Amino acid sequence: MKVILIAGRARSGKTKAAYILKDILEKKKEKVVITEYSKYIKLFAKDLLGWDMISEPKPRTFLQEMGEYVRSLKSDIYFVERMKEDLKIYEHFVDVVIISDVRMPKELDELQEFHPIKIKVANTLKSYDLTKEQEAHETEHALDSYTDFDYILENKSEEEMKEILKNIVKENEL
């Protein structure tokens, strides 16, 4: 099983990149799943706020606060450990797992046993709708100085993104 980690700030195009990759890989007959570190936090938002886990705008402040709270109670790698457990299950069912919401350095570094491909999506379009508080949150800046990405993907257009992702798939023989 191959693991692909997609990192970036809010609204950078991480999810778009994940779905483009999934489409490319499925056309090559690969079994692919897209998952998120935040899926457990989103379940709390569903239970506590009635959010359907899809609709925009996301309850971003709640999600940021809940993530902080869980990390403070459990550990700063709580979500990584949960993902490792999930990956052990996924490996029996799929060829590729795409984690589409990497925000913290440890979410990249603690999965080395899976030899992941690490992609950062950088939004050059700057169309954020975050409040100043949301923008200042640690999860928006934790990867600013992280340099161990395999690829940096500028989110300029969907067609450009598709071509670059096709090349990444080819280069990594996925």
PDB file of C-alpha atoms in Angstrom:
ATOM      1  CA  MET A   1       0.000   0.000   0.000  1.00  0.00           C
ATOM      2  CA  LYS A   2       1.211   3.493  -0.840  1.00  0.00           C
ATOM      3  CA  VAL A   3       0.433   6.487   1.361  1.00  0.00           C
ATOM      4  CA  ILE A   4       0.176  10.008  -0.011  1.00  0.00           C
ATOM      5  CA  LEU A   5       0.081  12.927   2.408  1.00  0.00           C
ATOM      6  CA  ILE A   6      -1.368  16.209   1.187  1.00  0.00           C
ATOM      7  CA  ALA A   7      -0.555  19.247   3.311  1.00  0.00           C
ATOM      8  CA  GLY A   8      -1.476  22.892   3.185  1.00  0.00           C
ATOM      9  CA  ARG A   9      -3.403  25.706   4.745  1.00  0.00           C
ATOM     10  CA  ALA A  10      -7.160  26.146   4.694  1.00  0.00           C
ATOM     11  CA  ARG A  11      -8.545  26.652   1.203  1.00  0.00           C
ATOM     12  CA  SER A  12      -5.228  25.752  -0.423  1.00  0.00           C
ATOM     13  CA  GLY A  13      -6.694  23.038  -2.652  1.00  0.00           C
ATOM     14  CA  LYS A  14      -5.770  19.939  -0.637  1.00  0.00           C
ATOM     15  CA  THR A  15      -9.113  18.236  -1.166  1.00  0.00           C
ATOM     16  CA  LYS A  16      -9.163  19.120  -4.862  1.00  0.00           C
ATOM     17  CA  ALA A  17      -5.672  17.619  -5.262  1.00  0.00           C
ATOM     18  CA  ALA A  18      -6.755  14.479  -3.398  1.00  0.00           C
ATOM     19  CA  TYR A  19      -9.754  13.908  -5.667  1.00  0.00           C
ATOM     20  CA  ILE A  20      -7.727  14.551  -8.808  1.00  0.00           C
ATOM     21  CA  LEU A  21      -5.136  12.016  -7.602  1.00  0.00           C
ATOM     22  CA  LYS A  22      -7.860   9.514  -6.774  1.00  0.00           C
ATOM     23  CA  ASP A  23      -9.302   9.871 -10.273  1.00  0.00           C
ATOM     24  CA  ILE A  24      -5.877   9.449 -11.920  1.00  0.00           C
ATOM     25  CA  LEU A  25      -5.091   6.361  -9.846  1.00  0.00           C
ATOM     26  CA  GLU A  26      -8.494   4.747 -10.303  1.00  0.00           C
ATOM     27  CA  LYS A  27      -8.111   5.080 -14.067  1.00  0.00           C
ATOM     28  CA  LYS A  28      -4.986   2.938 -13.585  1.00  0.00           C
ATOM     29  CA  LYS A  29      -7.188   0.382 -11.766  1.00  0.00           C
ATOM     30  CA  GLU A  30      -5.785   1.186  -8.318  1.00  0.00           C
ATOM     31  CA  LYS A  31      -8.059   0.902  -5.284  1.00  0.00           C
ATOM     32  CA  VAL A  32      -7.887   4.285  -3.554  1.00  0.00           C
ATOM     33  CA  VAL A  33      -9.314   5.783  -0.381  1.00  0.00           C
ATOM     34  CA  ILE A  34      -9.199   9.412   0.715  1.00  0.00           C
ATOM     35  CA  THR A  35      -9.169   9.924   4.458  1.00  0.00           C
ATOM     36  CA  GLU A  36      -8.424  12.731   6.890  1.00  0.00           C
ATOM     37  CA  TYR A  37      -6.749  13.234  10.225  1.00  0.00           C
ATOM     38  CA  SER A  38      -9.677  15.491  11.062  1.00  0.00           C
ATOM     39  CA  LYS A  39     -12.362  12.864  10.530  1.00  0.00           C
ATOM     40  CA  TYR A  40     -12.639  12.213  14.258  1.00  0.00           C
ATOM     41  CA  ILE A  41     -12.946  15.925  15.050  1.00  0.00           C
ATOM     42  CA  LYS A  42     -15.570  16.239  12.326  1.00  0.00           C
ATOM     43  CA  LEU A  43     -17.558  13.445  13.979  1.00  0.00           C
ATOM     44  CA  PHE A  44     -17.572  15.500  17.183  1.00  0.00           C
ATOM     45  CA  ALA A  45     -18.836  18.494  15.172  1.00  0.00           C
ATOM     46  CA  LYS A  46     -21.576  16.292  13.723  1.00  0.00           C
ATOM     47  CA  ASP A  47     -22.619  15.007  17.137  1.00  0.00           C
ATOM     48  CA  LEU A  48     -22.306  18.275  19.058  1.00  0.00           C
ATOM     49  CA  LEU A  49     -23.295  20.841  16.430  1.00  0.00           C
ATOM     50  CA  GLY A  50     -25.418  18.848  13.993  1.00  0.00           C
ATOM     51  CA  TRP A  51     -23.012  19.701  11.157  1.00  0.00           C
ATOM     52  CA  ASP A  52     -23.375  17.293   8.222  1.00  0.00           C
ATOM     53  CA  MET A  53     -19.557  17.133   7.726  1.00  0.00           C
ATOM     54  CA  ILE A  54     -19.896  18.505   4.187  1.00  0.00           C
ATOM     55  CA  SER A  55     -21.670  21.860   4.185  1.00  0.00           C
ATOM     56  CA  GLU A  56     -19.787  25.116   3.948  1.00  0.00           C
ATOM     57  CA  PRO A  57     -18.865  27.068   5.819  1.00  0.00           C
ATOM     58  CA  LYS A  58     -17.201  24.515   8.047  1.00  0.00           C
ATOM     59  CA  PRO A  59     -17.421  25.159  11.782  1.00  0.00           C
ATOM     60  CA  ARG A  60     -13.693  25.954  11.547  1.00  0.00           C
ATOM     61  CA  THR A  61     -13.305  27.600  14.972  1.00  0.00           C
ATOM     62  CA  PHE A  62     -14.944  24.589  16.630  1.00  0.00           C
ATOM     63  CA  LEU A  63     -12.756  22.179  14.646  1.00  0.00           C
ATOM     64  CA  GLN A  64      -9.592  24.091  15.585  1.00  0.00           C
ATOM     65  CA  GLU A  65     -10.569  24.263  19.266  1.00  0.00           C
ATOM     66  CA  MET A  66     -11.600  20.596  19.390  1.00  0.00           C
ATOM     67  CA  GLY A  67      -8.322  19.529  17.790  1.00  0.00           C
ATOM     68  CA  GLU A  68      -6.367  21.569  20.341  1.00  0.00           C
ATOM     69  CA  TYR A  69      -8.421  20.150  23.193  1.00  0.00           C
ATOM     70  CA  VAL A  70      -7.973  16.519  22.102  1.00  0.00           C
ATOM     71  CA  ARG A  71      -4.219  17.015  21.601  1.00  0.00           C
ATOM     72  CA  SER A  72      -3.941  18.601  25.064  1.00  0.00           C
ATOM     73  CA  LEU A  73      -5.810  15.709  26.703  1.00  0.00           C
ATOM     74  CA  LYS A  74      -4.261  12.821  24.837  1.00  0.00           C
ATOM     75  CA  SER A  75      -1.019  13.783  23.121  1.00  0.00           C
ATOM     76  CA  ASP A  76       0.194  15.852  20.218  1.00  0.00           C
ATOM     77  CA  ILE A  77       0.340  12.677  18.109  1.00  0.00           C
ATOM     78  CA  TYR A  78      -3.087  11.366  19.069  1.00  0.00           C
ATOM     79  CA  PHE A  79      -4.473  11.798  15.557  1.00  0.00           C
ATOM     80  CA  VAL A  80      -1.325  10.272  14.044  1.00  0.00           C
ATOM     81  CA  GLU A  81      -1.674   7.188  16.229  1.00  0.00           C
ATOM     82  CA  ARG A  82      -5.335   6.848  15.233  1.00  0.00           C
ATOM     83  CA  MET A  83      -4.347   7.152  11.579  1.00  0.00           C
ATOM     84  CA  LYS A  84      -1.672   4.465  11.964  1.00  0.00           C
ATOM     85  CA  GLU A  85      -4.379   2.136  13.275  1.00  0.00           C
ATOM     86  CA  ASP A  86      -6.600   3.037  10.325  1.00  0.00           C
ATOM     87  CA  LEU A  87      -3.752   2.455   7.864  1.00  0.00           C
ATOM     88  CA  LYS A  88      -3.227  -1.063   9.227  1.00  0.00           C
ATOM     89  CA  ILE A  89      -6.858  -1.766   8.326  1.00  0.00           C
ATOM     90  CA  TYR A  90      -6.812   0.019   4.961  1.00  0.00           C
ATOM     91  CA  GLU A  91      -3.758  -1.934   3.803  1.00  0.00           C
ATOM     92  CA  HIS A  92      -5.913  -5.057   3.477  1.00  0.00           C
ATOM     93  CA  PHE A  93      -8.412  -3.347   1.199  1.00  0.00           C
ATOM     94  CA  VAL A  94      -6.749  -0.650  -0.911  1.00  0.00           C
ATOM     95  CA  ASP A  95      -3.622   0.070  -2.927  1.00  0.00           C
ATOM     96  CA  VAL A  96      -3.324   3.779  -2.115  1.00  0.00           C
ATOM     97  CA  VAL A  97      -4.397   5.860   0.874  1.00  0.00           C
ATOM     98  CA  ILE A  98      -4.511   9.627   0.420  1.00  0.00           C
ATOM     99  CA  ILE A  99      -4.578  11.669   3.626  1.00  0.00           C
ATOM    100  CA  SER A 100      -5.942  14.965   2.419  1.00  0.00           C
ATOM    101  CA  ASP A 101      -5.657  17.305   5.398  1.00  0.00           C
ATOM    102  CA  VAL A 102      -2.128  17.325   6.828  1.00  0.00           C
ATOM    103  CA  ARG A 103      -1.559  20.424   8.972  1.00  0.00           C
ATOM    104  CA  MET A 104       1.171  19.585  11.507  1.00  0.00           C
ATOM    105  CA  PRO A 105       4.822  18.464  11.108  1.00  0.00           C
ATOM    106  CA  LYS A 106       4.287  15.326  13.177  1.00  0.00           C
ATOM    107  CA  GLU A 107       1.444  14.327  10.858  1.00  0.00           C
ATOM    108  CA  LEU A 108       4.118  14.086   8.171  1.00  0.00           C
ATOM    109  CA  ASP A 109       7.089  12.814  10.165  1.00  0.00           C
ATOM    110  CA  GLU A 110       5.402  10.160  12.316  1.00  0.00           C
ATOM    111  CA  LEU A 111       4.237   8.110   9.318  1.00  0.00           C
ATOM    112  CA  GLN A 112       7.722   7.360   7.957  1.00  0.00           C
ATOM    113  CA  GLU A 113       7.179   3.619   8.417  1.00  0.00           C
ATOM    114  CA  PHE A 114       4.712   3.866   5.502  1.00  0.00           C
ATOM    115  CA  HIS A 115       7.243   5.670   3.245  1.00  0.00           C
ATOM    116  CA  PRO A 116       4.715   8.323   2.262  1.00  0.00           C
ATOM    117  CA  ILE A 117       4.839  10.727  -0.632  1.00  0.00           C
ATOM    118  CA  LYS A 118       4.556  14.189   0.911  1.00  0.00           C
ATOM    119  CA  ILE A 119       2.892  16.895  -1.160  1.00  0.00           C
ATOM    120  CA  LYS A 120       2.303  20.477  -0.088  1.00  0.00           C
ATOM    121  CA  VAL A 121      -0.425  22.420  -1.881  1.00  0.00           C
ATOM    122  CA  ALA A 122       0.267  26.141  -1.931  1.00  0.00           C
ATOM    123  CA  ASN A 123      -2.598  28.413  -2.842  1.00  0.00           C
ATOM    124  CA  THR A 124      -1.257  31.288  -4.881  1.00  0.00           C
ATOM    125  CA  LEU A 125      -4.786  32.619  -5.363  1.00  0.00           C
ATOM    126  CA  LYS A 126      -5.195  33.721  -1.694  1.00  0.00           C
ATOM    127  CA  SER A 127      -8.981  33.535  -1.517  1.00  0.00           C
ATOM    128  CA  TYR A 128      -9.270  32.829   2.202  1.00  0.00           C
ATOM    129  CA  ASP A 129     -12.450  33.454   4.136  1.00  0.00           C
ATOM    130  CA  LEU A 130     -10.939  32.845   7.562  1.00  0.00           C
ATOM    131  CA  THR A 131     -11.310  35.196  10.487  1.00  0.00           C
ATOM    132  CA  LYS A 132      -8.150  36.736  11.945  1.00  0.00           C
ATOM    133  CA  GLU A 133      -8.347  34.289  14.852  1.00  0.00           C
ATOM    134  CA  GLN A 134      -8.745  31.287  12.553  1.00  0.00           C
ATOM    135  CA  GLU A 135      -5.899  32.482  10.329  1.00  0.00           C
ATOM    136  CA  ALA A 136      -3.649  32.907  13.390  1.00  0.00           C
ATOM    137  CA  HIS A 137      -4.315  29.336  14.600  1.00  0.00           C
ATOM    138  CA  GLU A 138      -1.319  27.012  14.869  1.00  0.00           C
ATOM    139  CA  THR A 139      -2.723  24.648  12.238  1.00  0.00           C
ATOM    140  CA  GLU A 140      -2.532  27.431   9.643  1.00  0.00           C
ATOM    141  CA  HIS A 141       1.190  28.083  10.224  1.00  0.00           C
ATOM    142  CA  ALA A 142       2.725  24.899  11.656  1.00  0.00           C
ATOM    143  CA  LEU A 143       4.115  23.850   8.255  1.00  0.00           C
ATOM    144  CA  ASP A 144       5.399  27.263   7.138  1.00  0.00           C
ATOM    145  CA  SER A 145       9.030  26.340   7.807  1.00  0.00           C
ATOM    146  CA  TYR A 146       8.708  22.600   7.091  1.00  0.00           C
ATOM    147  CA  THR A 147      11.043  21.689   4.238  1.00  0.00           C
ATOM    148  CA  ASP A 148      10.845  17.910   3.867  1.00  0.00           C
ATOM    149  CA  PHE A 149       8.153  17.781   1.192  1.00  0.00           C
ATOM    150  CA  ASP A 150       8.661  15.595  -1.851  1.00  0.00           C
ATOM    151  CA  TYR A 151       6.623  18.003  -3.957  1.00  0.00           C
ATOM    152  CA  ILE A 152       5.251  21.531  -3.709  1.00  0.00           C
ATOM    153  CA  LEU A 153       2.175  21.933  -5.857  1.00  0.00           C
ATOM    154  CA  GLU A 154       1.005  25.461  -6.630  1.00  0.00           C
ATOM    155  CA  ASN A 155      -2.752  25.591  -6.918  1.00  0.00           C
ATOM    156  CA  LYS A 156      -3.054  27.750 -10.015  1.00  0.00           C
ATOM    157  CA  SER A 157      -5.611  25.905 -12.136  1.00  0.00           C
ATOM    158  CA  GLU A 158      -7.228  22.496 -12.089  1.00  0.00           C
ATOM    159  CA  GLU A 159      -5.663  21.554 -15.431  1.00  0.00           C
ATOM    160  CA  GLU A 160      -2.153  22.458 -14.258  1.00  0.00           C
ATOM    161  CA  MET A 161      -2.730  20.591 -11.025  1.00  0.00           C
ATOM    162  CA  LYS A 162      -3.915  17.526 -12.955  1.00  0.00           C
ATOM    163  CA  GLU A 163      -0.799  17.489 -15.165  1.00  0.00           C
ATOM    164  CA  ILE A 164       1.575  17.851 -12.222  1.00  0.00           C
ATOM    165  CA  LEU A 165      -0.217  15.117 -10.278  1.00  0.00           C
ATOM    166  CA  LYS A 166      -0.086  12.805 -13.317  1.00  0.00           C
ATOM    167  CA  ASN A 167       3.684  13.351 -13.394  1.00  0.00           C
ATOM    168  CA  ILE A 168       3.959  12.593  -9.670  1.00  0.00           C
ATOM    169  CA  VAL A 169       2.038   9.343 -10.193  1.00  0.00           C
ATOM    170  CA  LYS A 170       4.278   8.399 -13.125  1.00  0.00           C
ATOM    171  CA  GLU A 171       7.514   9.369 -11.320  1.00  0.00           C
ATOM    172  CA  ASN A 172       6.564   7.251  -8.295  1.00  0.00           C
ATOM    173  CA  GLU A 173       5.328   4.338 -10.408  1.00  0.00           C
ATOM    174  CA  LEU A 174       1.929   4.326  -8.763  1.00  0.00           C
TER     175      LEU A 174
END
